[in-house]
mmCIF file of C-alpha atoms in Angstrom:
data_model
loop_
_atom_site.group_PDB
_atom_site.id
_atom_site.type_symbol
_atom_site.label_atom_id
_atom_site.label_comp_id
_atom_site.label_asym_id
_atom_site.label_seq_id
_atom_site.Cartn_x
_atom_site.Cartn_y
_atom_site.Cartn_z
ATOM 1 C CA UNK A 399 0.000 0.000 0.000
ATOM 2 C CA UNK A 400 1.333 3.436 -0.964
ATOM 3 C CA UNK A 401 0.488 6.624 0.944
ATOM 4 C CA UNK A 402 1.175 10.075 -0.378
ATOM 5 C CA UNK A 403 1.200 12.954 2.067
ATOM 6 C CA UNK A 404 0.862 16.413 0.593
ATOM 7 C CA UNK A 405 1.271 19.565 2.662
ATOM 8 C CA UNK A 406 -1.305 22.349 2.499
ATOM 9 C CA UNK A 407 0.854 24.449 0.221
ATOM 10 C CA UNK A 408 2.090 21.639 -2.042
ATOM 11 C CA UNK A 409 0.335 21.491 -5.362
ATOM 12 C CA UNK A 410 -1.965 24.390 -4.519
ATOM 13 C CA UNK A 411 0.205 27.182 -5.853
ATOM 14 C CA UNK A 412 -1.774 29.485 -8.012
ATOM 15 C CA UNK A 413 0.795 32.179 -8.855
ATOM 16 C CA UNK A 414 0.820 33.003 -12.556
ATOM 17 C CA UNK A 415 2.761 35.408 -14.749
ATOM 18 C CA UNK A 416 1.085 37.290 -17.596
ATOM 19 C CA UNK A 417 3.222 39.379 -19.978
ATOM 20 C CA UNK A 418 1.154 42.432 -20.941
ATOM 21 C CA UNK A 419 3.653 44.165 -23.250
ATOM 22 C CA UNK A 420 7.380 44.122 -23.959
ATOM 23 C CA UNK A 421 8.158 45.865 -20.648
ATOM 24 C CA UNK A 422 5.010 45.163 -18.614
ATOM 25 C CA UNK A 423 4.009 42.038 -16.696
ATOM 26 C CA UNK A 424 1.282 41.048 -14.255
ATOM 27 C CA UNK A 425 1.766 38.492 -11.466
ATOM 28 C CA UNK A 426 -1.359 36.968 -9.956
ATOM 29 C CA UNK A 427 -2.496 34.693 -7.143
ATOM 30 C CA UNK A 428 -6.036 33.353 -7.467
ATOM 31 C CA UNK A 429 -7.843 31.517 -4.672
ATOM 32 C CA UNK A 430 -11.379 30.707 -3.612
ATOM 33 C CA UNK A 431 -11.996 31.160 0.111
ATOM 34 C CA UNK A 432 -15.011 30.840 2.406
ATOM 35 C CA UNK A 433 -16.004 33.445 4.946
ATOM 36 C CA UNK A 434 -17.229 32.708 8.467
ATOM 37 C CA UNK A 435 -20.803 32.341 7.143
ATOM 38 C CA UNK A 436 -19.601 29.711 4.626
ATOM 39 C CA UNK A 437 -20.099 32.006 1.618
ATOM 40 C CA UNK A 438 -17.594 31.648 -1.223
ATOM 41 C CA UNK A 439 -15.314 34.487 -2.363
ATOM 42 C CA UNK A 440 -12.900 34.694 -5.263
ATOM 43 C CA UNK A 441 -9.723 36.347 -3.974
ATOM 44 C CA UNK A 442 -7.221 37.694 -6.500
ATOM 45 C CA UNK A 443 -3.986 39.420 -5.552
ATOM 46 C CA UNK A 444 -2.229 40.896 -8.555
ATOM 47 C CA UNK A 445 0.833 43.023 -9.111
ATOM 48 C CA UNK A 446 1.562 45.064 -12.228
ATOM 49 C CA UNK A 447 5.206 45.802 -13.059
ATOM 50 C CA UNK A 448 6.330 48.081 -15.881
ATOM 51 C CA UNK A 449 9.950 48.714 -16.787
ATOM 52 C CA UNK A 450 11.001 46.807 -13.665
ATOM 53 C CA UNK A 451 9.021 49.118 -11.349
ATOM 54 C CA UNK A 452 5.911 48.125 -9.403
ATOM 55 C CA UNK A 453 2.902 50.056 -10.678
ATOM 56 C CA UNK A 454 0.264 48.535 -8.367
ATOM 57 C CA UNK A 455 -0.487 45.689 -5.998
ATOM 58 C CA UNK A 456 -4.224 45.125 -5.643
ATOM 59 C CA UNK A 457 -6.520 42.644 -3.974
ATOM 60 C CA UNK A 458 -9.796 41.975 -5.784
ATOM 61 C CA UNK A 459 -12.634 40.400 -3.816
ATOM 62 C CA UNK A 460 -15.583 38.929 -5.658
ATOM 63 C CA UNK A 461 -18.587 37.769 -3.670
ATOM 64 C CA UNK A 462 -20.796 35.582 -5.763
ATOM 65 C CA UNK A 463 -23.881 37.500 -6.986
ATOM 66 C CA UNK A 464 -26.864 37.531 -4.705
ATOM 67 C CA UNK A 465 -24.784 36.682 -1.652
ATOM 68 C CA UNK A 466 -22.788 39.774 -0.761
ATOM 69 C CA UNK A 467 -23.352 43.434 -1.488
ATOM 70 C CA UNK A 468 -20.128 45.274 -0.726
ATOM 71 C CA UNK A 469 -20.236 48.808 0.627
ATOM 72 C CA UNK A 470 -18.351 51.319 -1.513
ATOM 73 C CA UNK A 471 -16.035 53.073 -0.914
ATOM 74 C CA UNK A 472 -14.821 51.535 2.322
ATOM 75 C CA UNK A 473 -11.368 50.301 3.319
ATOM 76 C CA UNK A 474 -10.617 46.645 3.879
ATOM 77 C CA UNK A 475 -9.499 45.821 7.420
ATOM 78 C CA UNK A 476 -6.656 43.280 7.536
ATOM 79 C CA UNK A 477 -5.712 41.733 10.880
ATOM 80 C CA UNK A 478 -2.984 39.279 11.874
ATOM 81 C CA UNK A 479 -3.281 36.741 14.693
ATOM 82 C CA UNK A 480 -1.236 39.086 16.883
ATOM 83 C CA UNK A 481 -3.799 41.826 16.225
ATOM 84 C CA UNK A 482 -1.635 43.908 13.884
ATOM 85 C CA UNK A 483 -4.151 45.894 11.828
ATOM 86 C CA UNK A 484 -3.999 47.596 8.434
ATOM 87 C CA UNK A 485 -6.678 49.477 6.540
ATOM 88 C CA UNK A 486 -6.278 49.004 2.798
ATOM 89 C CA UNK A 487 -7.990 51.736 0.779
ATOM 90 C CA UNK A 488 -10.486 50.766 -1.882
ATOM 91 C CA UNK A 489 -9.328 51.623 -5.384
ATOM 92 C CA UNK A 490 -11.630 53.071 -8.049
ATOM 93 C CA UNK A 491 -14.017 50.337 -9.182
ATOM 94 C CA UNK A 492 -13.171 48.344 -12.279
ATOM 95 C CA UNK A 493 -16.782 47.320 -12.554
ATOM 96 C CA UNK A 494 -20.106 48.723 -11.462
ATOM 97 C CA UNK A 495 -21.294 45.611 -9.646
ATOM 98 C CA UNK A 496 -22.007 45.540 -5.931
ATOM 99 C CA UNK A 497 -20.281 42.198 -5.375
ATOM 100 C CA UNK A 498 -16.765 43.269 -6.523
ATOM 101 C CA UNK A 499 -14.206 45.524 -4.821
ATOM 102 C CA UNK A 500 -10.483 46.171 -5.182
ATOM 103 C CA UNK A 501 -8.086 47.339 -2.512
ATOM 104 C CA UNK A 502 -4.548 48.753 -2.624
ATOM 105 C CA UNK A 503 -2.304 46.298 -0.733
ATOM 106 C CA UNK A 504 1.084 47.769 -1.662
ATOM 107 C CA UNK A 505 1.864 49.143 1.820
ATOM 108 C CA UNK A 506 0.350 46.145 3.618
ATOM 109 C CA UNK A 507 2.508 43.676 1.695
ATOM 110 C CA UNK A 508 5.623 45.808 2.239
ATOM 111 C CA UNK A 509 5.041 45.575 5.995
ATOM 112 C CA UNK A 510 3.868 41.962 6.180
ATOM 113 C CA UNK A 511 7.108 40.122 6.911
ATOM 114 C CA UNK A 512 5.853 36.670 7.848
ATOM 115 C CA UNK A 513 3.530 33.988 6.581
ATOM 116 C CA UNK A 514 0.879 34.362 9.228
ATOM 117 C CA UNK A 515 -2.840 33.728 8.884
ATOM 118 C CA UNK A 516 -4.859 36.873 8.233
ATOM 119 C CA UNK A 517 -8.453 37.966 8.742
ATOM 120 C CA UNK A 518 -10.066 40.255 6.217
ATOM 121 C CA UNK A 519 -13.010 42.252 7.528
ATOM 122 C CA UNK A 520 -15.014 42.783 4.363
ATOM 123 C CA UNK A 521 -17.339 45.809 4.326
ATOM 124 C CA UNK A 522 -20.654 44.362 3.203
ATOM 125 C CA UNK A 523 -24.052 45.983 3.573
ATOM 126 C CA UNK A 524 -25.603 45.251 6.926
ATOM 127 C CA UNK A 525 -22.692 43.925 8.931
ATOM 128 C CA UNK A 526 -19.037 43.351 7.921
ATOM 129 C CA UNK A 527 -18.028 39.712 7.520
ATOM 130 C CA UNK A 528 -14.734 38.015 8.320
ATOM 131 C CA UNK A 529 -12.830 36.156 5.644
ATOM 132 C CA UNK A 530 -9.988 33.991 7.042
ATOM 133 C CA UNK A 531 -6.853 33.815 4.872
ATOM 134 C CA UNK A 532 -4.773 30.689 5.595
ATOM 135 C CA UNK A 533 -0.957 30.770 5.698
ATOM 136 C CA UNK A 534 -0.479 29.066 2.307
ATOM 137 C CA UNK A 535 -2.448 31.888 0.644
ATOM 138 C CA UNK A 536 -0.463 34.523 2.541
ATOM 139 C CA UNK A 537 2.721 32.824 1.295
ATOM 140 C CA UNK A 538 1.452 33.103 -2.292
ATOM 141 C CA UNK A 539 0.715 36.771 -1.740
ATOM 142 C CA UNK A 540 4.213 37.316 -0.415
ATOM 143 C CA UNK A 541 5.627 35.550 -3.497
ATOM 144 C CA UNK A 542 3.628 37.859 -5.778
ATOM 145 C CA UNK A 543 4.702 40.947 -3.814
ATOM 146 C CA UNK A 544 8.384 39.973 -4.024
ATOM 147 C CA UNK A 545 8.396 39.482 -7.804
#
């Protein structure tokens, strides 16, 4: 009998590189996570680099239609297990839908120096919800930020 043990981060890497022009590239991490109410969110961290310089580092949250109406414009609260807190500003919307928001994570990722689980407090209508981000996703985000 053969057993194969795979760690949480093995085989789950979702970091991709997309050349956009001769001197521009986008790096992206794409994950699907569940919030504390068991609702599904698409979570995309992407970095745009042009001429070797970082142009942006954004986190896009997509709540599946009919489930989450995000409040705009509100910052995203990001908390570590040791209660370190950041407020990431919302960027101008790329779409006019209530279930999509983007946040500027450039400063957060510059200051995040360990692969620690995070909690995102997502500003939805009614009451904010918590979206746990496991360490393997944080590690992907750090990989994207360091590219």
